[in-house]
Tab-separated table of C-alpha atoms and ligand atoms in Angstrom:
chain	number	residue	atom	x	y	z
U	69	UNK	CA	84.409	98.310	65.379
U	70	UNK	CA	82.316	100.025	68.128
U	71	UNK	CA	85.160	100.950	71.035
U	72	UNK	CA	85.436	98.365	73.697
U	73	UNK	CA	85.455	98.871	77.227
U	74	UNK	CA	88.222	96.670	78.850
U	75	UNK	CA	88.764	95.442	82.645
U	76	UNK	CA	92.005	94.276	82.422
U	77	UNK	CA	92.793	92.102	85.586
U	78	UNK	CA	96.438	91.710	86.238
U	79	UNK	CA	97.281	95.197	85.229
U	80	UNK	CA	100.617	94.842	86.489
U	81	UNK	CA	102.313	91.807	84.626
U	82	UNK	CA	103.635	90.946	81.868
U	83	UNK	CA	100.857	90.534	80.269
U	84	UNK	CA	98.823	93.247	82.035
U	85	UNK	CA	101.571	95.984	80.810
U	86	UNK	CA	101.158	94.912	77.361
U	87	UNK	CA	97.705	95.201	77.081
U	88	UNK	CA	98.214	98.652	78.330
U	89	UNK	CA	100.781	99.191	75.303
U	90	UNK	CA	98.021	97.409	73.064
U	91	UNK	CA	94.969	99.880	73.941
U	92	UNK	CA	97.566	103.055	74.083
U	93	UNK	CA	98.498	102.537	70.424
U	94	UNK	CA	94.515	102.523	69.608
U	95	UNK	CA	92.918	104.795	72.068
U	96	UNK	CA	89.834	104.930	69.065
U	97	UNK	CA	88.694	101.332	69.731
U	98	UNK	CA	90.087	100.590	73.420
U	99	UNK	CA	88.778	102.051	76.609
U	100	UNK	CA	90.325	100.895	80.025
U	101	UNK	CA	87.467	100.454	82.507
U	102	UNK	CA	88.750	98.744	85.554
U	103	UNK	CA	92.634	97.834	86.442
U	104	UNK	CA	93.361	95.287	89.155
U	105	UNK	CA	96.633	94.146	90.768
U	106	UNK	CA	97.906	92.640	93.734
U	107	UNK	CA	100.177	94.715	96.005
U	108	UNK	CA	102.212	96.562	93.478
U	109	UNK	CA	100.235	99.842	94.075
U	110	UNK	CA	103.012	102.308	92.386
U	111	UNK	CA	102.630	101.034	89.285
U	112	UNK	CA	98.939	100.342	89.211
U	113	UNK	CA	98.603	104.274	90.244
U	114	UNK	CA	100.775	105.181	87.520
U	115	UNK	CA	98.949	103.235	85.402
U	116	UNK	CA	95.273	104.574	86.491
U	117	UNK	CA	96.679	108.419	86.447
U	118	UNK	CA	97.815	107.949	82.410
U	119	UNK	CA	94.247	105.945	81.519
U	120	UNK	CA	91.983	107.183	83.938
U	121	UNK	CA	89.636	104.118	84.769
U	122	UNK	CA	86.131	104.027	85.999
U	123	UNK	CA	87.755	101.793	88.588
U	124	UNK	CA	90.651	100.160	90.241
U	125	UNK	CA	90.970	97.312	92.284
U	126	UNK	CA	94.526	96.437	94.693
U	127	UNK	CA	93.779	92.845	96.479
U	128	UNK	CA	96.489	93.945	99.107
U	129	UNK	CA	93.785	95.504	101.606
U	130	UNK	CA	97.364	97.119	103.474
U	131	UNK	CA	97.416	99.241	100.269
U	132	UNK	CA	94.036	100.607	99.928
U	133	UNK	CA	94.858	103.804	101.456
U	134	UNK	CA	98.008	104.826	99.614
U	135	UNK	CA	95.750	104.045	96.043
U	136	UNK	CA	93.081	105.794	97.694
U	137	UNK	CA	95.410	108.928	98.117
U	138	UNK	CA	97.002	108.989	95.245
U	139	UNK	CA	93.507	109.061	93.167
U	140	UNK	CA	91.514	110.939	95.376
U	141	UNK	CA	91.667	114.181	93.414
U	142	UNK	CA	90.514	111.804	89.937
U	143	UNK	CA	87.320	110.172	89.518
U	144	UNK	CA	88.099	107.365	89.635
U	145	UNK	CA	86.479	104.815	92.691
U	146	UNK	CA	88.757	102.296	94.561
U	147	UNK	CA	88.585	99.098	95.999
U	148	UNK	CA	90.754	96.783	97.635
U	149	UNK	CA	90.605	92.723	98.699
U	150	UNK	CA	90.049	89.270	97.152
U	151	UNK	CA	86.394	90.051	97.275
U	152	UNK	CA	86.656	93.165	95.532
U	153	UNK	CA	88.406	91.470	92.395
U	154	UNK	CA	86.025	89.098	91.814
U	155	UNK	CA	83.086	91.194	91.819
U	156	UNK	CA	84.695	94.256	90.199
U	157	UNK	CA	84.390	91.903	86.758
U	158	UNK	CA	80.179	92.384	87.075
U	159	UNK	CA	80.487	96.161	86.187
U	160	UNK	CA	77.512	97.229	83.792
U	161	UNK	CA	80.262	99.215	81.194
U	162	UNK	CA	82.678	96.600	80.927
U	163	UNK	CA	82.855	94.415	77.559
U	164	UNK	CA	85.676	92.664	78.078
U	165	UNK	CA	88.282	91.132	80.400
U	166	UNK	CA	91.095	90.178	80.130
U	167	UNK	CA	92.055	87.248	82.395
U	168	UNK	CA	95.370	87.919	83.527
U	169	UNK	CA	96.121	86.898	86.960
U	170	UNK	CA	98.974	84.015	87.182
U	171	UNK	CA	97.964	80.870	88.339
U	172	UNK	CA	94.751	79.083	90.198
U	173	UNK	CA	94.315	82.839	91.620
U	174	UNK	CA	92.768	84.132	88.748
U	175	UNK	CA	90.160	81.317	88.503
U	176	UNK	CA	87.219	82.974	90.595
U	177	UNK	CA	86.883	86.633	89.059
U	178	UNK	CA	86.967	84.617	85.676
U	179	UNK	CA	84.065	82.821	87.033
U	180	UNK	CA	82.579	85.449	87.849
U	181	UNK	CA	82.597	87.617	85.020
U	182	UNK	CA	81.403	84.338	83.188
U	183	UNK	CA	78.014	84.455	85.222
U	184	UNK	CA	77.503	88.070	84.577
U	185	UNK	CA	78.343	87.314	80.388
U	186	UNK	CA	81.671	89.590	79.678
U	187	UNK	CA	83.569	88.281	76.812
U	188	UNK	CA	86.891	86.950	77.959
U	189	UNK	CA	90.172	87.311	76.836
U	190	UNK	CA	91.956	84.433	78.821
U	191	UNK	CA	95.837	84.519	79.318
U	192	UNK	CA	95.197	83.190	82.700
U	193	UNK	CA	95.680	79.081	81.542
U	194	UNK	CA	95.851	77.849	84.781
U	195	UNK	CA	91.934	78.579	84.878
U	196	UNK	CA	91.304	75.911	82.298
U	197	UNK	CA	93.746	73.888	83.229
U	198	UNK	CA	92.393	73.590	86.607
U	199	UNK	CA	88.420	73.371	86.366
U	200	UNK	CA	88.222	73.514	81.810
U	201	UNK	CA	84.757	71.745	82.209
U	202	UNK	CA	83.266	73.805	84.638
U	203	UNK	CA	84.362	77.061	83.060
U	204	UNK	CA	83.405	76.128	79.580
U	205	UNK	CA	80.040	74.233	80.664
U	206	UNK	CA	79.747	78.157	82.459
U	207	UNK	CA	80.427	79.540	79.187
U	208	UNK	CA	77.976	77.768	77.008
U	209	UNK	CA	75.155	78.365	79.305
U	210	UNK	CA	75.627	82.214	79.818
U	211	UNK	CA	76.405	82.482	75.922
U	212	UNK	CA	80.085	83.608	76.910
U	213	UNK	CA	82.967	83.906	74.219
U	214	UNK	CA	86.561	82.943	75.711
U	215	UNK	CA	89.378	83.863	73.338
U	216	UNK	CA	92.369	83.133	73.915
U	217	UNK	CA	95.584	85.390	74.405
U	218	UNK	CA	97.749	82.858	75.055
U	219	UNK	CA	100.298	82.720	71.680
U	220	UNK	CA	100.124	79.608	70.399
U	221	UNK	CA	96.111	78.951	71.132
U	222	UNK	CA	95.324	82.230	69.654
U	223	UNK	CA	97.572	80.944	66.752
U	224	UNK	CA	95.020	78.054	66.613
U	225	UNK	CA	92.063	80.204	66.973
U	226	UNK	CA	93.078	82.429	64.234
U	227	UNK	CA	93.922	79.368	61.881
U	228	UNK	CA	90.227	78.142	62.600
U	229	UNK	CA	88.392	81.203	61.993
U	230	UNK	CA	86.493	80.463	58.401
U	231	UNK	CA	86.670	77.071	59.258
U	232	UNK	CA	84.545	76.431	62.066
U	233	UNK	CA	82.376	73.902	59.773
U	234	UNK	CA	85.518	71.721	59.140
U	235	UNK	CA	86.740	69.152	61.604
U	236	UNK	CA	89.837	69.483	63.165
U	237	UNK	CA	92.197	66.168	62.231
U	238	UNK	CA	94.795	67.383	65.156
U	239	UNK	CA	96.974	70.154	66.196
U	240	UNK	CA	100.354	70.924	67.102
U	241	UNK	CA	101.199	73.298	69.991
U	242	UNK	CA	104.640	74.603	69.323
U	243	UNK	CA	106.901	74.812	71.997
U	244	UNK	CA	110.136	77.347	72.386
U	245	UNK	CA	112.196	73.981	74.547
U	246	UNK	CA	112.938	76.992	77.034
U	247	UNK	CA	116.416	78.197	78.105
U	248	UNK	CA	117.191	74.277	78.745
U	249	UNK	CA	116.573	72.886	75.333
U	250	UNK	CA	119.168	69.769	74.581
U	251	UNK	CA	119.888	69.615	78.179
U	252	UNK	CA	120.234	65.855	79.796
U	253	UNK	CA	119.094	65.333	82.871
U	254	UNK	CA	122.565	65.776	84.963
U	255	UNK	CA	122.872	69.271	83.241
U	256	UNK	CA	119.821	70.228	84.826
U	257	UNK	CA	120.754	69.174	88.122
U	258	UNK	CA	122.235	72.265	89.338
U	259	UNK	CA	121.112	74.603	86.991
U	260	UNK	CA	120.057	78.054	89.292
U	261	UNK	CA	117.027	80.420	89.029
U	262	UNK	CA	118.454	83.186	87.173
U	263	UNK	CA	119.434	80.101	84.528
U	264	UNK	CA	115.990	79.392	84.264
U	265	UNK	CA	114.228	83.307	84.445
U	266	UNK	CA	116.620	83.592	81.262
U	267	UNK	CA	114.178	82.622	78.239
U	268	UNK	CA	115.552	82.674	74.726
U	269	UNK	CA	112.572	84.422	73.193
U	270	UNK	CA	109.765	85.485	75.432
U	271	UNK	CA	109.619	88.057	78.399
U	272	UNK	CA	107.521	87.093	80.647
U	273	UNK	CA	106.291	86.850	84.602
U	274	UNK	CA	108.496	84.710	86.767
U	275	UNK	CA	106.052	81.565	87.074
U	276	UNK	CA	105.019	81.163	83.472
U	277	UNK	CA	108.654	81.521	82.527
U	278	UNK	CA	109.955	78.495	85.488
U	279	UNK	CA	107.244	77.009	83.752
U	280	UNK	CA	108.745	77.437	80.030
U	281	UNK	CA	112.155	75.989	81.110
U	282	UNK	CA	110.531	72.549	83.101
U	283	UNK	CA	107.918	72.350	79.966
U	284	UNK	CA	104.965	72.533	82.364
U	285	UNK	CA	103.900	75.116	80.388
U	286	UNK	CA	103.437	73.507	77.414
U	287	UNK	CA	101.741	70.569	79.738
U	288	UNK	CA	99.108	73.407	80.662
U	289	UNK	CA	98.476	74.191	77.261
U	290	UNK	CA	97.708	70.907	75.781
U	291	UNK	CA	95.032	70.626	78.732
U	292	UNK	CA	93.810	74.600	77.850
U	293	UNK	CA	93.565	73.208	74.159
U	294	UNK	CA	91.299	70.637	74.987
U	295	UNK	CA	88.927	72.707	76.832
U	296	UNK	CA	89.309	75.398	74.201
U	297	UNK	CA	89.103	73.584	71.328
U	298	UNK	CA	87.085	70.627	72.104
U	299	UNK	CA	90.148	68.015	71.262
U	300	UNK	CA	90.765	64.656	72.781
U	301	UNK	CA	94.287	64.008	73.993
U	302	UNK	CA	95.632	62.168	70.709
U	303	UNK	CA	95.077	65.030	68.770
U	304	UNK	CA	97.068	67.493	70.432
U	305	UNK	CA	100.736	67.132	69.706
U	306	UNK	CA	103.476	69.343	70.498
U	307	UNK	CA	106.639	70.600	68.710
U	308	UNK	CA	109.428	72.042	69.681
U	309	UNK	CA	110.408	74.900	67.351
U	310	UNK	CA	112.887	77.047	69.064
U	311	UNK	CA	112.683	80.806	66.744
U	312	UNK	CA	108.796	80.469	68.521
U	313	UNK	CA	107.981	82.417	65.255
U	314	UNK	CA	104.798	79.627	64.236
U	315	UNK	CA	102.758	80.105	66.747
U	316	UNK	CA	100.604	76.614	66.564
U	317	UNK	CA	99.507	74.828	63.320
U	318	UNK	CA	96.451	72.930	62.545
U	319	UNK	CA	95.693	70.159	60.499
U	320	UNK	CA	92.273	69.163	59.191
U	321	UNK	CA	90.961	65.940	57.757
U	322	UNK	CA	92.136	66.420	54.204
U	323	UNK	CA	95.609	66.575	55.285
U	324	UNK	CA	95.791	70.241	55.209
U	325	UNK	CA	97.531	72.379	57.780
U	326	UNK	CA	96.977	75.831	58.262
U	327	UNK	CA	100.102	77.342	61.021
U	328	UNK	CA	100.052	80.890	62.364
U	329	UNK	CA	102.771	82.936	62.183
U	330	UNK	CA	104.648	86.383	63.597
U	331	UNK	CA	107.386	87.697	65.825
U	332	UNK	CA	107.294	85.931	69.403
U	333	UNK	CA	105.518	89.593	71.041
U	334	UNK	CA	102.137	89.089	73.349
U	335	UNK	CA	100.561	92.428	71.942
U	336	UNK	CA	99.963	90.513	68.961
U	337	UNK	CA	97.530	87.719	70.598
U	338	UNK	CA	96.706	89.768	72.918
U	339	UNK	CA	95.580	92.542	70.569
U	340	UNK	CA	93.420	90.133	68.381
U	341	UNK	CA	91.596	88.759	71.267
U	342	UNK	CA	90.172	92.345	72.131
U	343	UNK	CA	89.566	92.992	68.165
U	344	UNK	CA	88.489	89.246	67.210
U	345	UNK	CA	86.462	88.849	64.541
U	346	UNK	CA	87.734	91.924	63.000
U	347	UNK	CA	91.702	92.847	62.228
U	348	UNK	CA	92.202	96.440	62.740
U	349	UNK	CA	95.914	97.798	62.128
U	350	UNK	CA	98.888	98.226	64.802
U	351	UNK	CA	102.353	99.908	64.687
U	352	UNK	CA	103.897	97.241	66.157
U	353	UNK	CA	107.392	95.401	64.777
U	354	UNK	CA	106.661	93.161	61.473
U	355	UNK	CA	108.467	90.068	60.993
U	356	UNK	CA	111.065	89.539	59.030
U	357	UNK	CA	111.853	86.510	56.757
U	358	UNK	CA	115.632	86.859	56.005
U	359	UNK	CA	116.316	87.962	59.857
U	360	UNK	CA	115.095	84.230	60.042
U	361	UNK	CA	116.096	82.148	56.918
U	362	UNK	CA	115.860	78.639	59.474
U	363	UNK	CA	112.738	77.789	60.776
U	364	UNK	CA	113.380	74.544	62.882
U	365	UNK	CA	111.181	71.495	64.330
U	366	UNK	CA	112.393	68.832	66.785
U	367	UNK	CA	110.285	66.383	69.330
U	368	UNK	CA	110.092	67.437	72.810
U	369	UNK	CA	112.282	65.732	75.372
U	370	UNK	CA	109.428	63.595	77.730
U	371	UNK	CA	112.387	61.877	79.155
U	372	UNK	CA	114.224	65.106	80.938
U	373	UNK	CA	110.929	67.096	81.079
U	374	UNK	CA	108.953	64.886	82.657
U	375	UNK	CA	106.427	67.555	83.614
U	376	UNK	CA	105.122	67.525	79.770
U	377	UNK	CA	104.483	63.244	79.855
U	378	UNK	CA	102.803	64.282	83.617
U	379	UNK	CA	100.521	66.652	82.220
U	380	UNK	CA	99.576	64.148	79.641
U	381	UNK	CA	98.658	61.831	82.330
U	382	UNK	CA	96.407	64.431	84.012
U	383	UNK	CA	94.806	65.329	80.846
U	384	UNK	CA	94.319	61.527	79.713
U	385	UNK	CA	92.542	60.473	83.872
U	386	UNK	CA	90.406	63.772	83.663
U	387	UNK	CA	88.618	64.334	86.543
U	388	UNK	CA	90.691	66.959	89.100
U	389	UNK	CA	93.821	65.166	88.184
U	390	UNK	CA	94.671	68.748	86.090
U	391	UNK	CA	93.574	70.797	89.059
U	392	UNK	CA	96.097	68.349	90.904
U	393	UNK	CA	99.203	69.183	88.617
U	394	UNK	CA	98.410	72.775	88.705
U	395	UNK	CA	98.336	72.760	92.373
U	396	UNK	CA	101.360	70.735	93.144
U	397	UNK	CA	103.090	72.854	90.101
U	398	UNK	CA	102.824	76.217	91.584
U	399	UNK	CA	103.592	74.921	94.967
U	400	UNK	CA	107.130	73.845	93.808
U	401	UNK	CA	107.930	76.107	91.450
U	402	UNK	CA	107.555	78.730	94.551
U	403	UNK	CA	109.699	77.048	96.225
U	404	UNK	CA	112.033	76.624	93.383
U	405	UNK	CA	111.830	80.519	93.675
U	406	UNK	CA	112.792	80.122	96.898
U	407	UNK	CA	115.215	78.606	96.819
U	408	UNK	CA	113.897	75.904	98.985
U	409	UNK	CA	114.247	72.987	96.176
U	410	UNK	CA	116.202	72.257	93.189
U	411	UNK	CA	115.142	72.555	89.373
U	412	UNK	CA	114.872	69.000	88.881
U	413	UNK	CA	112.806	68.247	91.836
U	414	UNK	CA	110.021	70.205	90.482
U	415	UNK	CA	108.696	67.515	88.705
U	416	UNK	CA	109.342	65.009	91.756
U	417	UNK	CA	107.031	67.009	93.795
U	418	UNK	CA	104.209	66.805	91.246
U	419	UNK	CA	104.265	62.890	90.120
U	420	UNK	CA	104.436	62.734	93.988
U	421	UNK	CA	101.238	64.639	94.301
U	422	UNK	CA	99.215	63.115	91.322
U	423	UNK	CA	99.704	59.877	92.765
U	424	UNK	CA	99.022	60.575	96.341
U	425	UNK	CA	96.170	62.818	96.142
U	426	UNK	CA	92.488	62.123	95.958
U	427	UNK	CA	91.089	61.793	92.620
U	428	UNK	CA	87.884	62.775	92.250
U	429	UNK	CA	86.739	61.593	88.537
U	430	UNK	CA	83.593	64.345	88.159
U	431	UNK	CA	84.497	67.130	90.704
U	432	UNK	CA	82.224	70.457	91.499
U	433	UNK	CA	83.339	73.510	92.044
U	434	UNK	CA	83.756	73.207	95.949
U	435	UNK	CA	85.254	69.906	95.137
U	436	UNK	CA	87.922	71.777	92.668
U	437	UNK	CA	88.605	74.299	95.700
U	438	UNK	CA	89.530	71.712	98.035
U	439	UNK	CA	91.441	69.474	95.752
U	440	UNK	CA	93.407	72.839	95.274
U	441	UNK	CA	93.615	73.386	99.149
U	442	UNK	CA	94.649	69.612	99.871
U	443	UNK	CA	97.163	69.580	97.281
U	444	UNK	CA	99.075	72.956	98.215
U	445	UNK	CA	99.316	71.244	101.406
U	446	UNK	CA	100.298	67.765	100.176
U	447	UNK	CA	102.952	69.695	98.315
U	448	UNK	CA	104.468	71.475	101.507
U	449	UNK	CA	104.574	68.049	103.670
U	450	UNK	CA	106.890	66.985	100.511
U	451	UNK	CA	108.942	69.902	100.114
U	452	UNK	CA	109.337	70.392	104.025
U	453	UNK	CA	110.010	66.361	104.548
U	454	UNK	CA	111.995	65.720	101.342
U	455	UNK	CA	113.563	68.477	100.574
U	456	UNK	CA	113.868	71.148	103.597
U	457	UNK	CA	118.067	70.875	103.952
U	458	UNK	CA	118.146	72.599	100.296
U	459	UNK	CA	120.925	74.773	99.741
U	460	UNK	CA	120.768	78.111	97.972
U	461	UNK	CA	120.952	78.907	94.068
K	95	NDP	P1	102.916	88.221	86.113
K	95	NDP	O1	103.414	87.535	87.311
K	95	NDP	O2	103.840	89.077	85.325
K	95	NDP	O3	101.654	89.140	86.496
K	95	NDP	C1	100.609	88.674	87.298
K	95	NDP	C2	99.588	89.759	87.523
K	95	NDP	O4	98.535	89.262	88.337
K	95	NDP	C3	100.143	90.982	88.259
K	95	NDP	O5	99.435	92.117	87.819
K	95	NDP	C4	99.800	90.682	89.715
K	95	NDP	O6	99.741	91.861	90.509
K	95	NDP	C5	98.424	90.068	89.525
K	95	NDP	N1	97.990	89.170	90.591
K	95	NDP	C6	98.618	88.069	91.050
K	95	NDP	N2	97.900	87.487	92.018
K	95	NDP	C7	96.794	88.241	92.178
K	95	NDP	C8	95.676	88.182	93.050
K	95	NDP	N3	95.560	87.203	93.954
K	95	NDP	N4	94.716	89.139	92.933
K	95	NDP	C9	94.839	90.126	92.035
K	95	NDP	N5	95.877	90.241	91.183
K	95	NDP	C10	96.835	89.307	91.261
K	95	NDP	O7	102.272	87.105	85.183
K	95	NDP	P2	102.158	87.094	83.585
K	95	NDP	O8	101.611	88.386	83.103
K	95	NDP	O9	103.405	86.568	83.008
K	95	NDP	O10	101.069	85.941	83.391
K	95	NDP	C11	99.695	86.150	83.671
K	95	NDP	C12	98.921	84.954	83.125
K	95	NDP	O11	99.032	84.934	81.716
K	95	NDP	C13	99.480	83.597	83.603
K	95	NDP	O12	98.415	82.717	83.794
K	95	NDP	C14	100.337	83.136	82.431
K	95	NDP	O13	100.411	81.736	82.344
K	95	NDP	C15	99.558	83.719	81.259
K	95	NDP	N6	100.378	83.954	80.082
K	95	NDP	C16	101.408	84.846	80.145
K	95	NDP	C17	102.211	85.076	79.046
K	95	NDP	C18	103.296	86.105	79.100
K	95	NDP	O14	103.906	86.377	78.053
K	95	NDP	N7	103.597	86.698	80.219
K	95	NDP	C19	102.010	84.338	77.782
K	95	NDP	C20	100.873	83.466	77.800
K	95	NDP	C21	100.098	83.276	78.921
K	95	NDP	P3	101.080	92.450	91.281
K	95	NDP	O15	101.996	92.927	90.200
K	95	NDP	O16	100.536	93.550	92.097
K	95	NDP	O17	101.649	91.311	92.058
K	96	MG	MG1	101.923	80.097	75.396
């Protein structure tokens, strides 16, 4: 495999530091071209003085100069702003980039380095979730690959590779359940933030991990899955399966499934989206059967994680009704952060939003933006009117 040069956008998160981990323990294939974060300049100097970029990129324009210092005596250039991240993606030596922002944030660079034809690794879901048809029509056209790093659609990728002449019958997404699994709905009325950062099996950023314990998450997925995989909504099923050691299964039209499997760590996806089609070796941990001898599955719980049957109903009306949910999703589950509502309310805010905001059944791009726009402020009216005499977690 020739050595790929890698822009990896969200240097800084979860899944940002773990690419880092992923390209240090094969410094003969992986190259780090370009880093980007958003204000945590510490650690993306850190990161730029032990791989030495071409580039770097903070979107915090207040921390330009203290990057600036700090790498003035390496050659490496620096940038800083929103502007600066989504053009830093067109650079001539990059080959790949990996998508890592969290949330609608991350859509534009993505865009970007769509039009000027780098491969993408995608861990940024939110993307598809928000404008799928628009990226992937994007795709086609400029003869763009998007693999996936997110676990379980990488587990479905790598379960359809040597089969892309077969039809897919369905799939099933597997889902950890989250740190609330079994839960009824008065349990989760009070349950606090540091409850819900707490996930059995996965370490993760804050949002994606709010996300795991309302099952939006999963919701985002089966809408990624479509877009990804080309699947209508009946075919995508989800399972809960608590170890989170099969990653996603698929089933094809003779009955056959194929599942993915592996310990529940991010290098692993993450690694095979930068090597994909090839499997080159890694040092990190190997599964164990007998450290697992149960392997459980159970249906998920629509009636207390009503965010899962809500995604659904995005994914079923099309149109920006995803872009709607993702929205109104980030909205409250910053101001779960906040402390501003409560873990349950989550969901209120977004049924609230997909039924009071505009649907627009074939949206553009400008029309995506300002469905985005309109709902982050739809959401605020709510949480301010509804919800403002929260008290603390
Ligand atoms: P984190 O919150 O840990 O990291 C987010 C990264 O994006 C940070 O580097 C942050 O920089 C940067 N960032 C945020 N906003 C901007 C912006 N406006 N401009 C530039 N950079 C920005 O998130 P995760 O790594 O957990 O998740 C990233 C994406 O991957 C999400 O879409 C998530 O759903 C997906 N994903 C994550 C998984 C995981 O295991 N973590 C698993 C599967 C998918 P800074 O640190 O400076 O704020
Ligand atoms: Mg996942």
């Amino acid at each position: 495999m020739k050595i790929k040069h890698i822009a990896i956008i969200g240097c800084t998160g979860s899944i940002g530091t773990q690419a880092l981990e992923v390209v240090a323990a094969n410094p003969d294939y992986f190259k780090v071209e370009v880093l980007v974060a958003n204000s945590n300049a510490d650690l993306l100097i850190q990161q730029a003085l032990a791989t030495q970029p071409n580039a770097v990129v903070i979107a915090d324009e207040s921390k330009y100069k203290q990057v600036k210092a700090a790498l003035l005596p390496h050659d490496i250039k620096v940038f800083a702003g929103s502007k600066a991240v989504e053009q830093i993606v067109e650079m001539e030596s990059i080959d790949i980039v990996l998508a890592a922002i969290v949330g609608y944030a991350g859509l534009a660079s993505t865009l970007n380095a769509i039009r000027h034809k780098k491969t993408i690794a995608l861990a940024n879901k939110e993307t598809l979730v928000v404008a799928g048809d628009l990226v992937t029509r994007l795709a086609l056209e400029n003869g763009v690959n998007i693999y996936p790093v997110d676990s379980e659609h990488s587990a479905i990728f790598q379960c359809l590779t040597g089969e892309w002449e077969n039809s897919i019958e369905k799939i099933y997404l597997t889902a950890s359940g989250g740190p609330f699994r079994g839960k009824t709905r008065a349990d989760l009325a009070e349950v606090t933030k540091l409850q819900a950062l707490k996930h059995p099996n996965w370490s993760m950023g804050a949002k994606i991990t709010i996300d795991s314990a309302t099952l939006m998450n999963k919701g985002l997925e089966v809408i990624e899955a479509k877009w990804l995989f080309h699947l209508k909504p009946e075919q995508i099923d989800v399972i809960v399966h608590p170890q989170s050691i099969v990653h996603s299964l698929v089933q094809f039209t003779d009955g056959s499934i194929k599942a993915q499997m592996g310990l529940p760590d991010m290098k692993l996806p993450i690694h095979y989206a930068f090597t994909y089609p090839y499997r080159i070796p890694t040092p990190f941990p190997r599964f164990n059967f007998f450290n697992y001898p149960q392997l459980t599955f159970e249906a998920p719980d629509l009636q207390t994680f009503t965010n899962l049957a809500l995604a659904y109903e995005a994914l079923k009306k099309g149109g920006n009704a995803p872009c709607i949910i993702n929205a109104a999703n980030e909205m409250a589950v910053d101001a779960f952060l906040n402390d501003t509502i409560k873990f349950l309310q989550i969901a209120e805010v977004i049924e609230t939003c997909l039924a009071k905001a505009t649907f627009i059944a074939q949206p553009n791009y400008e029309q995506y933006i300002a469905s985005d726009a309109d709902t982050r402020e739809l959401a605020k009216q709510i949480i301010n009117e509804r919800y403002h005499s929260r008290t603390s977690n």
